[in-house]
Amino acid sequence: VQKNLSTNGFLDLISSRLPHEQVAVIDQGLVTGQAMIDALVKGQWSTSGALVKPNGGNVSNFNARVIHKRVVSAATAEHHVTTPTHTMLGFIRISSDEKSRAAVQHARDYCSGVLREINLGDLITVALVRAGAPVVAIGITGVCERANSVDQLVSAKQELITQDENAIRLQRALRADDGFYSTFVLRKLSQKVTMFAIKNNWTPNQITLTSLIVALVVAGFFATGWWPLMILGAIGVQVSIVIDCADGEVARYTGVSSQRGAWLDASTDRIKEYALYAGLAFGASHHGMNLWPLAMSVMVLQTVRHMSDYNFNAVQVIR
């Protein structure tokens, strides 16, 4: 952005881009590594998001309140937050949806009546929240500070020099909210698959399809009803799950996540589940057992469970 661009001119520039693409606004005081920057600006965004960190009880001019991983209140020098939980670090990504575009216009209208300088990133965050646009609270990894003085800037940059960027990328790639078995078994194995895939330039979608192929082969093993192949298939199920964990890790590591990739991952997961249940039921028929009613019941149960999970998440966002 040109240095001589006015506040209104800057907001006009954002408004002109939003109908065509998403926009990120980065405060000049933000100090972080390349791994964190890549995680923030790469990929396709479905919603707006603000970079925040827990404030530890410290009150500042950059306060925010976060509930269910959403920013529900934000501050500027003119706007205040009651019971703040986090500090904004000077990064806001703006989705191109209608509410976000309206919020930027509200911010421009507000600036027209304010004489003194105001931080535009914080103002846009406030405008998004008050316009009812969902704003995801983006957590930090590694060095991530908002410097307000030369001393803070120098200190943060000195700390940044010693940071291992690859370790930060891998840490962000791993999901922190998985279950016990996934965290301590599956994710330990998937890390190796992830690093192998990255070295060989595999895309997340290629990994997703590989997991699907393995699962379909395993379903074929189950369908034979032959115990050696069924035991091999049981091991193959775990292999497919490990590979499936790696697609999301590679997407987060490289910063190339997309809505299409998320849709492909979710769709193939359902196909794998149904194919495995059907394979088990077909294999049982070779031994005179009719497990089709049970298999169909489990398929219905899984469908209801996934729909409930999605609806619960949607309710949290609405609240």
PDB file of C-alpha atoms in Angstrom:
ATOM      1  CA  VAL A   1       0.000   0.000   0.000  1.00  0.00           C
ATOM      2  CA  GLN A   2       1.308   3.472  -0.856  1.00  0.00           C
ATOM      3  CA  LYS A   3       2.640   5.328   2.175  1.00  0.00           C
ATOM      4  CA  ASN A   4       0.688   8.458   1.315  1.00  0.00           C
ATOM      5  CA  LEU A   5      -2.635   6.620   1.110  1.00  0.00           C
ATOM      6  CA  SER A   6      -5.256   8.153   3.414  1.00  0.00           C
ATOM      7  CA  THR A   7      -7.300   6.170   5.926  1.00  0.00           C
ATOM      8  CA  ASN A   8     -10.410   6.346   3.755  1.00  0.00           C
ATOM      9  CA  GLY A   9      -8.324   5.574   0.691  1.00  0.00           C
ATOM     10  CA  PHE A  10      -6.970   2.451   2.396  1.00  0.00           C
ATOM     11  CA  LEU A  11     -10.458   1.249   3.299  1.00  0.00           C
ATOM     12  CA  ASP A  12     -11.670   2.053  -0.223  1.00  0.00           C
ATOM     13  CA  LEU A  13      -8.831  -0.105  -1.571  1.00  0.00           C
ATOM     14  CA  ILE A  14      -9.928  -3.014   0.630  1.00  0.00           C
ATOM     15  CA  SER A  15     -13.563  -2.555  -0.428  1.00  0.00           C
ATOM     16  CA  SER A  16     -12.561  -2.639  -4.097  1.00  0.00           C
ATOM     17  CA  ARG A  17     -10.784  -5.982  -3.633  1.00  0.00           C
ATOM     18  CA  LEU A  18     -13.272  -7.828  -1.413  1.00  0.00           C
ATOM     19  CA  PRO A  19     -15.828  -8.651  -4.134  1.00  0.00           C
ATOM     20  CA  HIS A  20     -13.068 -10.548  -5.967  1.00  0.00           C
ATOM     21  CA  GLU A  21     -10.837 -11.972  -3.231  1.00  0.00           C
ATOM     22  CA  GLN A  22     -10.149 -12.101   0.492  1.00  0.00           C
ATOM     23  CA  VAL A  23      -7.882  -9.468   2.044  1.00  0.00           C
ATOM     24  CA  ALA A  24      -5.406  -9.593   4.943  1.00  0.00           C
ATOM     25  CA  VAL A  25      -4.390  -6.523   6.945  1.00  0.00           C
ATOM     26  CA  ILE A  26      -1.117  -6.769   8.890  1.00  0.00           C
ATOM     27  CA  ASP A  27      -0.030  -4.245  11.512  1.00  0.00           C
ATOM     28  CA  GLN A  28       3.515  -2.941  11.118  1.00  0.00           C
ATOM     29  CA  GLY A  29       4.195  -3.864  14.754  1.00  0.00           C
ATOM     30  CA  LEU A  30       3.531  -7.586  14.275  1.00  0.00           C
ATOM     31  CA  VAL A  31       6.690  -9.656  14.718  1.00  0.00           C
ATOM     32  CA  THR A  32       6.492 -13.344  13.823  1.00  0.00           C
ATOM     33  CA  GLY A  33       8.234 -15.979  11.724  1.00  0.00           C
ATOM     34  CA  GLN A  34       7.704 -17.021   8.127  1.00  0.00           C
ATOM     35  CA  ALA A  35       5.974 -20.244   9.172  1.00  0.00           C
ATOM     36  CA  MET A  36       3.301 -18.286  11.024  1.00  0.00           C
ATOM     37  CA  ILE A  37       2.910 -15.779   8.175  1.00  0.00           C
ATOM     38  CA  ASP A  38       2.421 -18.635   5.691  1.00  0.00           C
ATOM     39  CA  ALA A  39      -0.214 -20.181   7.940  1.00  0.00           C
ATOM     40  CA  LEU A  40      -2.026 -16.844   8.110  1.00  0.00           C
ATOM     41  CA  VAL A  41      -2.078 -15.757   4.478  1.00  0.00           C
ATOM     42  CA  LYS A  42      -1.992 -18.947   2.384  1.00  0.00           C
ATOM     43  CA  GLY A  43      -4.960 -21.110   1.515  1.00  0.00           C
ATOM     44  CA  GLN A  44      -8.617 -20.277   0.982  1.00  0.00           C
ATOM     45  CA  TRP A  45     -10.576 -18.764   3.864  1.00  0.00           C
ATOM     46  CA  SER A  46     -14.204 -19.499   4.517  1.00  0.00           C
ATOM     47  CA  THR A  47     -14.505 -16.898   7.305  1.00  0.00           C
ATOM     48  CA  SER A  48     -12.663 -13.878   8.638  1.00  0.00           C
ATOM     49  CA  GLY A  49     -10.081 -14.385  11.369  1.00  0.00           C
ATOM     50  CA  ALA A  50      -7.997 -12.392  13.847  1.00  0.00           C
ATOM     51  CA  LEU A  51      -4.633 -13.368  15.337  1.00  0.00           C
ATOM     52  CA  VAL A  52      -4.873 -13.361  19.134  1.00  0.00           C
ATOM     53  CA  LYS A  53      -3.153 -14.714  22.236  1.00  0.00           C
ATOM     54  CA  PRO A  54      -4.386 -15.128  25.828  1.00  0.00           C
ATOM     55  CA  ASN A  55      -3.806 -11.893  27.717  1.00  0.00           C
ATOM     56  CA  GLY A  56      -3.007 -13.510  31.041  1.00  0.00           C
ATOM     57  CA  GLY A  57      -5.049 -10.897  32.874  1.00  0.00           C
ATOM     58  CA  ASN A  58      -3.191  -7.955  31.375  1.00  0.00           C
ATOM     59  CA  VAL A  59      -5.418  -5.163  30.085  1.00  0.00           C
ATOM     60  CA  SER A  60      -4.259  -3.310  26.961  1.00  0.00           C
ATOM     61  CA  ASN A  61      -5.632  -1.219  24.113  1.00  0.00           C
ATOM     62  CA  PHE A  62      -5.750  -4.350  21.953  1.00  0.00           C
ATOM     63  CA  ASN A  63      -8.217  -6.380  23.984  1.00  0.00           C
ATOM     64  CA  ALA A  64     -10.574  -9.011  22.639  1.00  0.00           C
ATOM     65  CA  ARG A  65     -12.983 -11.523  24.123  1.00  0.00           C
ATOM     66  CA  VAL A  66     -12.952 -15.032  22.676  1.00  0.00           C
ATOM     67  CA  ILE A  67     -15.682 -17.651  23.159  1.00  0.00           C
ATOM     68  CA  HIS A  68     -15.715 -21.053  21.409  1.00  0.00           C
ATOM     69  CA  LYS A  69     -12.712 -20.035  19.277  1.00  0.00           C
ATOM     70  CA  ARG A  70     -14.592 -16.968  17.957  1.00  0.00           C
ATOM     71  CA  VAL A  71     -13.796 -13.314  18.586  1.00  0.00           C
ATOM     72  CA  VAL A  72     -17.048 -11.929  20.014  1.00  0.00           C
ATOM     73  CA  SER A  73     -15.790  -8.499  21.107  1.00  0.00           C
ATOM     74  CA  ALA A  74     -12.808  -6.355  20.106  1.00  0.00           C
ATOM     75  CA  ALA A  75     -11.321  -3.013  21.114  1.00  0.00           C
ATOM     76  CA  THR A  76      -9.739   0.111  19.680  1.00  0.00           C
ATOM     77  CA  ALA A  77      -8.788   3.323  21.466  1.00  0.00           C
ATOM     78  CA  GLU A  78     -12.452   4.306  21.083  1.00  0.00           C
ATOM     79  CA  HIS A  79     -14.085   0.920  21.711  1.00  0.00           C
ATOM     80  CA  HIS A  80     -13.694  -1.092  24.898  1.00  0.00           C
ATOM     81  CA  VAL A  81     -14.120  -4.749  25.817  1.00  0.00           C
ATOM     82  CA  THR A  82     -15.594  -5.934  29.086  1.00  0.00           C
ATOM     83  CA  THR A  83     -13.965  -9.041  30.594  1.00  0.00           C
ATOM     84  CA  PRO A  84     -11.287  -9.413  27.881  1.00  0.00           C
ATOM     85  CA  THR A  85      -9.677 -12.815  27.470  1.00  0.00           C
ATOM     86  CA  HIS A  86      -7.175 -12.223  24.644  1.00  0.00           C
ATOM     87  CA  THR A  87      -4.914  -9.627  23.071  1.00  0.00           C
ATOM     88  CA  MET A  88      -5.087  -8.841  19.343  1.00  0.00           C
ATOM     89  CA  LEU A  89      -1.713  -9.061  17.635  1.00  0.00           C
ATOM     90  CA  GLY A  90      -2.302  -6.922  14.563  1.00  0.00           C
ATOM     91  CA  PHE A  91      -3.465  -9.385  11.922  1.00  0.00           C
ATOM     92  CA  ILE A  92      -6.978  -9.559  10.506  1.00  0.00           C
ATOM     93  CA  ARG A  93      -8.068 -11.543   7.458  1.00  0.00           C
ATOM     94  CA  ILE A  94     -11.293 -10.416   5.853  1.00  0.00           C
ATOM     95  CA  SER A  95     -13.616 -12.805   4.059  1.00  0.00           C
ATOM     96  CA  SER A  96     -15.334 -11.655   0.879  1.00  0.00           C
ATOM     97  CA  ASP A  97     -18.873 -12.416   2.087  1.00  0.00           C
ATOM     98  CA  GLU A  98     -21.602  -9.781   2.197  1.00  0.00           C
ATOM     99  CA  LYS A  99     -21.418  -9.121   5.956  1.00  0.00           C
ATOM    100  CA  SER A 100     -17.658  -8.572   5.805  1.00  0.00           C
ATOM    101  CA  ARG A 101     -17.976  -6.141   2.909  1.00  0.00           C
ATOM    102  CA  ALA A 102     -20.644  -4.242   4.838  1.00  0.00           C
ATOM    103  CA  ALA A 103     -18.395  -4.154   7.907  1.00  0.00           C
ATOM    104  CA  VAL A 104     -15.544  -2.531   5.964  1.00  0.00           C
ATOM    105  CA  GLN A 105     -17.983   0.099   4.693  1.00  0.00           C
ATOM    106  CA  HIS A 106     -19.130   0.733   8.285  1.00  0.00           C
ATOM    107  CA  ALA A 107     -15.485   1.199   9.278  1.00  0.00           C
ATOM    108  CA  ARG A 108     -15.031   3.747   6.492  1.00  0.00           C
ATOM    109  CA  ASP A 109     -18.144   5.649   7.570  1.00  0.00           C
ATOM    110  CA  TYR A 110     -16.851   5.700  11.143  1.00  0.00           C
ATOM    111  CA  CYS A 111     -13.446   7.039  10.077  1.00  0.00           C
ATOM    112  CA  SER A 112     -15.110   9.911   8.248  1.00  0.00           C
ATOM    113  CA  GLY A 113     -16.224  11.316  11.604  1.00  0.00           C
ATOM    114  CA  VAL A 114     -13.009  10.703  13.554  1.00  0.00           C
ATOM    115  CA  LEU A 115     -10.251  13.298  13.451  1.00  0.00           C
ATOM    116  CA  ARG A 116      -7.445  11.494  15.264  1.00  0.00           C
ATOM    117  CA  GLU A 117      -5.539   8.498  13.933  1.00  0.00           C
ATOM    118  CA  ILE A 118      -7.019   5.055  14.579  1.00  0.00           C
ATOM    119  CA  ASN A 119      -5.572   1.578  14.008  1.00  0.00           C
ATOM    120  CA  LEU A 120      -7.369   0.266  10.938  1.00  0.00           C
ATOM    121  CA  GLY A 121      -6.762  -3.432  11.619  1.00  0.00           C
ATOM    122  CA  ASP A 122      -8.367  -3.166  15.049  1.00  0.00           C
ATOM    123  CA  LEU A 123     -11.198  -1.008  13.705  1.00  0.00           C
ATOM    124  CA  ILE A 124     -11.982  -3.542  10.977  1.00  0.00           C
ATOM    125  CA  THR A 125     -12.045  -6.302  13.607  1.00  0.00           C
ATOM    126  CA  VAL A 126     -14.535  -4.309  15.679  1.00  0.00           C
ATOM    127  CA  ALA A 127     -16.646  -3.638  12.578  1.00  0.00           C
ATOM    128  CA  LEU A 128     -16.693  -7.325  11.608  1.00  0.00           C
ATOM    129  CA  VAL A 129     -17.758  -8.430  15.078  1.00  0.00           C
ATOM    130  CA  ARG A 130     -20.487  -5.786  15.347  1.00  0.00           C
ATOM    131  CA  ALA A 131     -21.768  -6.597  11.853  1.00  0.00           C
ATOM    132  CA  GLY A 132     -22.322 -10.189  12.939  1.00  0.00           C
ATOM    133  CA  ALA A 133     -19.630 -11.619  10.648  1.00  0.00           C
ATOM    134  CA  PRO A 134     -17.949 -14.685  12.211  1.00  0.00           C
ATOM    135  CA  VAL A 135     -14.330 -13.945  13.167  1.00  0.00           C
ATOM    136  CA  VAL A 136     -12.217 -17.000  13.974  1.00  0.00           C
ATOM    137  CA  ALA A 137      -9.682 -16.589  16.796  1.00  0.00           C
ATOM    138  CA  ILE A 138      -6.378 -17.681  15.237  1.00  0.00           C
ATOM    139  CA  GLY A 139      -3.993 -19.075  17.838  1.00  0.00           C
ATOM    140  CA  ILE A 140      -0.258 -18.418  17.808  1.00  0.00           C
ATOM    141  CA  THR A 141       2.701 -20.763  17.563  1.00  0.00           C
ATOM    142  CA  GLY A 142       6.246 -19.669  18.361  1.00  0.00           C
ATOM    143  CA  VAL A 143       7.300 -16.033  18.514  1.00  0.00           C
ATOM    144  CA  CYS A 144       4.331 -13.792  17.850  1.00  0.00           C
ATOM    145  CA  GLU A 145       4.307 -10.311  19.370  1.00  0.00           C
ATOM    146  CA  ARG A 146       2.849  -6.893  18.677  1.00  0.00           C
ATOM    147  CA  ALA A 147       5.648  -4.404  19.298  1.00  0.00           C
ATOM    148  CA  ASN A 148       4.665  -0.936  20.501  1.00  0.00           C
ATOM    149  CA  SER A 149       8.178   0.399  21.007  1.00  0.00           C
ATOM    150  CA  VAL A 150      11.662   0.047  19.590  1.00  0.00           C
ATOM    151  CA  ASP A 151      12.770  -1.980  22.621  1.00  0.00           C
ATOM    152  CA  GLN A 152       9.896  -4.446  22.198  1.00  0.00           C
ATOM    153  CA  LEU A 153      10.656  -4.700  18.477  1.00  0.00           C
ATOM    154  CA  VAL A 154      14.351  -5.457  19.039  1.00  0.00           C
ATOM    155  CA  SER A 155      13.596  -7.982  21.797  1.00  0.00           C
ATOM    156  CA  ALA A 156      11.035  -9.853  19.695  1.00  0.00           C
ATOM    157  CA  LYS A 157      13.321  -9.965  16.654  1.00  0.00           C
ATOM    158  CA  GLN A 158      16.204 -11.296  18.753  1.00  0.00           C
ATOM    159  CA  GLU A 159      13.970 -14.096  20.006  1.00  0.00           C
ATOM    160  CA  LEU A 160      12.798 -14.774  16.460  1.00  0.00           C
ATOM    161  CA  ILE A 161      16.356 -15.386  15.231  1.00  0.00           C
ATOM    162  CA  THR A 162      16.710 -18.506  17.392  1.00  0.00           C
ATOM    163  CA  GLN A 163      13.353 -19.982  16.344  1.00  0.00           C
ATOM    164  CA  ASP A 164      13.224 -23.243  14.357  1.00  0.00           C
ATOM    165  CA  GLU A 165      10.744 -22.477  11.568  1.00  0.00           C
ATOM    166  CA  ASN A 166      10.351 -26.116  10.499  1.00  0.00           C
ATOM    167  CA  ALA A 167       9.457 -27.094  14.071  1.00  0.00           C
ATOM    168  CA  ILE A 168       6.846 -24.326  14.113  1.00  0.00           C
ATOM    169  CA  ARG A 169       5.346 -25.556  10.830  1.00  0.00           C
ATOM    170  CA  LEU A 170       5.117 -29.118  12.131  1.00  0.00           C
ATOM    171  CA  GLN A 171       3.627 -27.976  15.437  1.00  0.00           C
ATOM    172  CA  ARG A 172       0.911 -26.022  13.601  1.00  0.00           C
ATOM    173  CA  ALA A 173       0.275 -28.987  11.320  1.00  0.00           C
ATOM    174  CA  LEU A 174      -0.638 -31.276  14.224  1.00  0.00           C
ATOM    175  CA  ARG A 175      -4.123 -31.066  15.683  1.00  0.00           C
ATOM    176  CA  ALA A 176      -4.135 -30.276  19.383  1.00  0.00           C
ATOM    177  CA  ASP A 177      -7.748 -31.348  20.028  1.00  0.00           C
ATOM    178  CA  ASP A 178      -7.594 -35.011  19.000  1.00  0.00           C
ATOM    179  CA  GLY A 179      -8.486 -37.939  21.227  1.00  0.00           C
ATOM    180  CA  PHE A 180      -6.016 -39.966  23.308  1.00  0.00           C
ATOM    181  CA  TYR A 181      -5.416 -42.751  20.757  1.00  0.00           C
ATOM    182  CA  SER A 182      -5.120 -40.334  17.874  1.00  0.00           C
ATOM    183  CA  THR A 183      -2.723 -38.023  19.737  1.00  0.00           C
ATOM    184  CA  PHE A 184      -0.378 -40.646  21.137  1.00  0.00           C
ATOM    185  CA  VAL A 185      -0.539 -43.324  18.430  1.00  0.00           C
ATOM    186  CA  LEU A 186      -1.933 -42.217  15.084  1.00  0.00           C
ATOM    187  CA  ARG A 187      -0.411 -38.722  15.041  1.00  0.00           C
ATOM    188  CA  LYS A 188       2.996 -40.089  16.013  1.00  0.00           C
ATOM    189  CA  LEU A 189       2.937 -42.296  12.918  1.00  0.00           C
ATOM    190  CA  SER A 190       1.293 -39.743  10.636  1.00  0.00           C
ATOM    191  CA  GLN A 191       4.125 -37.263  11.284  1.00  0.00           C
ATOM    192  CA  LYS A 192       6.476 -39.601   9.428  1.00  0.00           C
ATOM    193  CA  VAL A 193       4.036 -39.902   6.534  1.00  0.00           C
ATOM    194  CA  THR A 194       3.644 -36.117   6.506  1.00  0.00           C
ATOM    195  CA  MET A 195       7.383 -35.434   6.285  1.00  0.00           C
ATOM    196  CA  PHE A 196       7.763 -38.089   3.550  1.00  0.00           C
ATOM    197  CA  ALA A 197       4.884 -36.532   1.592  1.00  0.00           C
ATOM    198  CA  ILE A 198       6.350 -33.034   1.912  1.00  0.00           C
ATOM    199  CA  LYS A 199       9.774 -34.170   0.708  1.00  0.00           C
ATOM    200  CA  ASN A 200       8.156 -35.824  -2.318  1.00  0.00           C
ATOM    201  CA  ASN A 201       5.800 -32.894  -3.081  1.00  0.00           C
ATOM    202  CA  TRP A 202       2.607 -34.839  -2.502  1.00  0.00           C
ATOM    203  CA  THR A 203      -0.499 -32.693  -2.345  1.00  0.00           C
ATOM    204  CA  PRO A 204      -3.109 -33.125   0.415  1.00  0.00           C
ATOM    205  CA  ASN A 205      -5.680 -34.306  -2.143  1.00  0.00           C
ATOM    206  CA  GLN A 206      -3.298 -36.997  -3.408  1.00  0.00           C
ATOM    207  CA  ILE A 207      -2.868 -38.234   0.156  1.00  0.00           C
ATOM    208  CA  THR A 208      -6.650 -38.222   0.677  1.00  0.00           C
ATOM    209  CA  LEU A 209      -7.161 -40.352  -2.433  1.00  0.00           C
ATOM    210  CA  THR A 210      -4.360 -42.713  -1.368  1.00  0.00           C
ATOM    211  CA  SER A 211      -6.121 -43.256   1.955  1.00  0.00           C
ATOM    212  CA  LEU A 212      -9.355 -43.948   0.074  1.00  0.00           C
ATOM    213  CA  ILE A 213      -7.692 -46.538  -2.176  1.00  0.00           C
ATOM    214  CA  VAL A 214      -6.143 -48.337   0.810  1.00  0.00           C
ATOM    215  CA  ALA A 215      -9.531 -48.434   2.573  1.00  0.00           C
ATOM    216  CA  LEU A 216     -11.285 -49.814  -0.535  1.00  0.00           C
ATOM    217  CA  VAL A 217      -8.644 -52.547  -0.868  1.00  0.00           C
ATOM    218  CA  VAL A 218      -9.142 -53.374   2.814  1.00  0.00           C
ATOM    219  CA  ALA A 219     -12.928 -53.543   2.277  1.00  0.00           C
ATOM    220  CA  GLY A 220     -12.205 -56.093  -0.468  1.00  0.00           C
ATOM    221  CA  PHE A 221     -10.125 -58.119   2.005  1.00  0.00           C
ATOM    222  CA  PHE A 222     -13.003 -58.089   4.499  1.00  0.00           C
ATOM    223  CA  ALA A 223     -15.459 -59.170   1.787  1.00  0.00           C
ATOM    224  CA  THR A 224     -13.540 -62.415   1.162  1.00  0.00           C
ATOM    225  CA  GLY A 225     -14.361 -63.695   4.662  1.00  0.00           C
ATOM    226  CA  TRP A 226     -10.930 -65.364   4.751  1.00  0.00           C
ATOM    227  CA  TRP A 227      -9.469 -64.837   8.204  1.00  0.00           C
ATOM    228  CA  PRO A 228      -5.820 -64.142   7.159  1.00  0.00           C
ATOM    229  CA  LEU A 229      -6.990 -61.418   4.795  1.00  0.00           C
ATOM    230  CA  MET A 230      -9.400 -60.038   7.405  1.00  0.00           C
ATOM    231  CA  ILE A 231      -6.567 -59.760   9.930  1.00  0.00           C
ATOM    232  CA  LEU A 232      -4.431 -58.052   7.290  1.00  0.00           C
ATOM    233  CA  GLY A 233      -7.412 -55.793   6.574  1.00  0.00           C
ATOM    234  CA  ALA A 234      -7.657 -54.807  10.247  1.00  0.00           C
ATOM    235  CA  ILE A 235      -4.056 -53.604  10.078  1.00  0.00           C
ATOM    236  CA  GLY A 236      -4.823 -51.919   6.762  1.00  0.00           C
ATOM    237  CA  VAL A 237      -7.630 -49.903   8.385  1.00  0.00           C
ATOM    238  CA  GLN A 238      -5.103 -48.374  10.775  1.00  0.00           C
ATOM    239  CA  VAL A 239      -2.763 -47.634   7.854  1.00  0.00           C
ATOM    240  CA  SER A 240      -5.576 -45.874   6.014  1.00  0.00           C
ATOM    241  CA  ILE A 241      -6.382 -43.778   9.100  1.00  0.00           C
ATOM    242  CA  VAL A 242      -2.727 -42.785   9.545  1.00  0.00           C
ATOM    243  CA  ILE A 243      -2.528 -41.702   5.901  1.00  0.00           C
ATOM    244  CA  ASP A 244      -5.807 -39.823   6.330  1.00  0.00           C
ATOM    245  CA  CYS A 245      -4.313 -37.901   9.262  1.00  0.00           C
ATOM    246  CA  ALA A 246      -1.407 -36.844   7.057  1.00  0.00           C
ATOM    247  CA  ASP A 247      -3.495 -35.014   4.425  1.00  0.00           C
ATOM    248  CA  GLY A 248      -4.617 -32.359   6.902  1.00  0.00           C
ATOM    249  CA  GLU A 249      -1.115 -32.104   8.371  1.00  0.00           C
ATOM    250  CA  VAL A 250       0.414 -31.505   4.949  1.00  0.00           C
ATOM    251  CA  ALA A 251      -2.269 -28.898   4.172  1.00  0.00           C
ATOM    252  CA  ARG A 252      -1.549 -27.034   7.414  1.00  0.00           C
ATOM    253  CA  TYR A 253       2.236 -27.435   7.069  1.00  0.00           C
ATOM    254  CA  THR A 254       2.317 -26.019   3.547  1.00  0.00           C
ATOM    255  CA  GLY A 255      -0.572 -23.594   4.021  1.00  0.00           C
ATOM    256  CA  VAL A 256      -2.521 -24.855   0.999  1.00  0.00           C
ATOM    257  CA  SER A 257      -5.765 -25.794   2.715  1.00  0.00           C
ATOM    258  CA  SER A 258      -8.941 -25.190   0.738  1.00  0.00           C
ATOM    259  CA  GLN A 259     -12.692 -25.739   0.989  1.00  0.00           C
ATOM    260  CA  ARG A 260     -12.508 -28.203  -1.906  1.00  0.00           C
ATOM    261  CA  GLY A 261      -9.878 -30.223  -0.049  1.00  0.00           C
ATOM    262  CA  ALA A 262     -11.959 -30.229   3.135  1.00  0.00           C
ATOM    263  CA  TRP A 263     -15.000 -31.411   1.153  1.00  0.00           C
ATOM    264  CA  LEU A 264     -12.961 -34.182  -0.522  1.00  0.00           C
ATOM    265  CA  ASP A 265     -11.577 -35.307   2.847  1.00  0.00           C
ATOM    266  CA  ALA A 266     -15.025 -35.471   4.468  1.00  0.00           C
ATOM    267  CA  SER A 267     -16.616 -37.190   1.446  1.00  0.00           C
ATOM    268  CA  THR A 268     -13.969 -39.893   1.155  1.00  0.00           C
ATOM    269  CA  ASP A 269     -14.190 -40.539   4.910  1.00  0.00           C
ATOM    270  CA  ARG A 270     -17.860 -41.415   4.542  1.00  0.00           C
ATOM    271  CA  ILE A 271     -17.157 -43.615   1.501  1.00  0.00           C
ATOM    272  CA  LYS A 272     -14.455 -45.479   3.448  1.00  0.00           C
ATOM    273  CA  GLU A 273     -16.739 -46.060   6.426  1.00  0.00           C
ATOM    274  CA  TYR A 274     -19.603 -47.422   4.338  1.00  0.00           C
ATOM    275  CA  ALA A 275     -17.298 -49.593   2.212  1.00  0.00           C
ATOM    276  CA  LEU A 276     -15.680 -51.139   5.297  1.00  0.00           C
ATOM    277  CA  TYR A 277     -19.038 -51.924   6.945  1.00  0.00           C
ATOM    278  CA  ALA A 278     -20.335 -53.429   3.718  1.00  0.00           C
ATOM    279  CA  GLY A 279     -17.145 -55.489   3.310  1.00  0.00           C
ATOM    280  CA  LEU A 280     -17.453 -56.875   6.848  1.00  0.00           C
ATOM    281  CA  ALA A 281     -21.125 -57.765   6.308  1.00  0.00           C
ATOM    282  CA  PHE A 282     -20.399 -59.443   2.966  1.00  0.00           C
ATOM    283  CA  GLY A 283     -17.498 -61.387   4.471  1.00  0.00           C
ATOM    284  CA  ALA A 284     -19.670 -62.573   7.360  1.00  0.00           C
ATOM    285  CA  SER A 285     -22.176 -63.989   4.865  1.00  0.00           C
ATOM    286  CA  HIS A 286     -19.545 -66.528   3.802  1.00  0.00           C
ATOM    287  CA  HIS A 287     -19.743 -67.937   7.332  1.00  0.00           C
ATOM    288  CA  GLY A 288     -23.543 -68.087   7.402  1.00  0.00           C
ATOM    289  CA  MET A 289     -24.010 -64.845   9.392  1.00  0.00           C
ATOM    290  CA  ASN A 290     -26.354 -62.081   8.254  1.00  0.00           C
ATOM    291  CA  LEU A 291     -24.749 -58.849   9.499  1.00  0.00           C
ATOM    292  CA  TRP A 292     -26.373 -56.575   6.941  1.00  0.00           C
ATOM    293  CA  PRO A 293     -28.995 -55.187   9.383  1.00  0.00           C
ATOM    294  CA  LEU A 294     -26.181 -54.374  11.832  1.00  0.00           C
ATOM    295  CA  ALA A 295     -24.027 -52.828   9.083  1.00  0.00           C
ATOM    296  CA  MET A 296     -26.903 -50.681   7.847  1.00  0.00           C
ATOM    297  CA  SER A 297     -27.700 -49.593  11.411  1.00  0.00           C
ATOM    298  CA  VAL A 298     -24.094 -48.518  11.986  1.00  0.00           C
ATOM    299  CA  MET A 299     -24.076 -46.585   8.694  1.00  0.00           C
ATOM    300  CA  VAL A 300     -27.223 -44.714   9.770  1.00  0.00           C
ATOM    301  CA  LEU A 301     -25.755 -44.110  13.239  1.00  0.00           C
ATOM    302  CA  GLN A 302     -22.547 -42.701  11.745  1.00  0.00           C
ATOM    303  CA  THR A 303     -24.506 -40.421   9.444  1.00  0.00           C
ATOM    304  CA  VAL A 304     -26.598 -39.081  12.330  1.00  0.00           C
ATOM    305  CA  ARG A 305     -23.493 -38.632  14.496  1.00  0.00           C
ATOM    306  CA  HIS A 306     -21.648 -36.600  11.858  1.00  0.00           C
ATOM    307  CA  MET A 307     -24.711 -34.447  11.186  1.00  0.00           C
ATOM    308  CA  SER A 308     -25.048 -33.845  14.947  1.00  0.00           C
ATOM    309  CA  ASP A 309     -21.378 -32.813  15.159  1.00  0.00           C
ATOM    310  CA  TYR A 310     -21.778 -30.327  12.320  1.00  0.00           C
ATOM    311  CA  ASN A 311     -25.005 -28.941  13.796  1.00  0.00           C
ATOM    312  CA  PHE A 312     -23.442 -28.588  17.250  1.00  0.00           C
ATOM    313  CA  ASN A 313     -20.572 -26.600  15.768  1.00  0.00           C
ATOM    314  CA  ALA A 314     -23.025 -24.394  13.866  1.00  0.00           C
ATOM    315  CA  VAL A 315     -25.023 -23.728  17.059  1.00  0.00           C
ATOM    316  CA  GLN A 316     -21.831 -22.713  18.864  1.00  0.00           C
ATOM    317  CA  VAL A 317     -21.013 -20.236  16.097  1.00  0.00           C
ATOM    318  CA  ILE A 318     -24.536 -18.780  16.154  1.00  0.00           C
ATOM    319  CA  ARG A 319     -24.501 -18.401  19.944  1.00  0.00           C
TER     320      ARG A 319
END
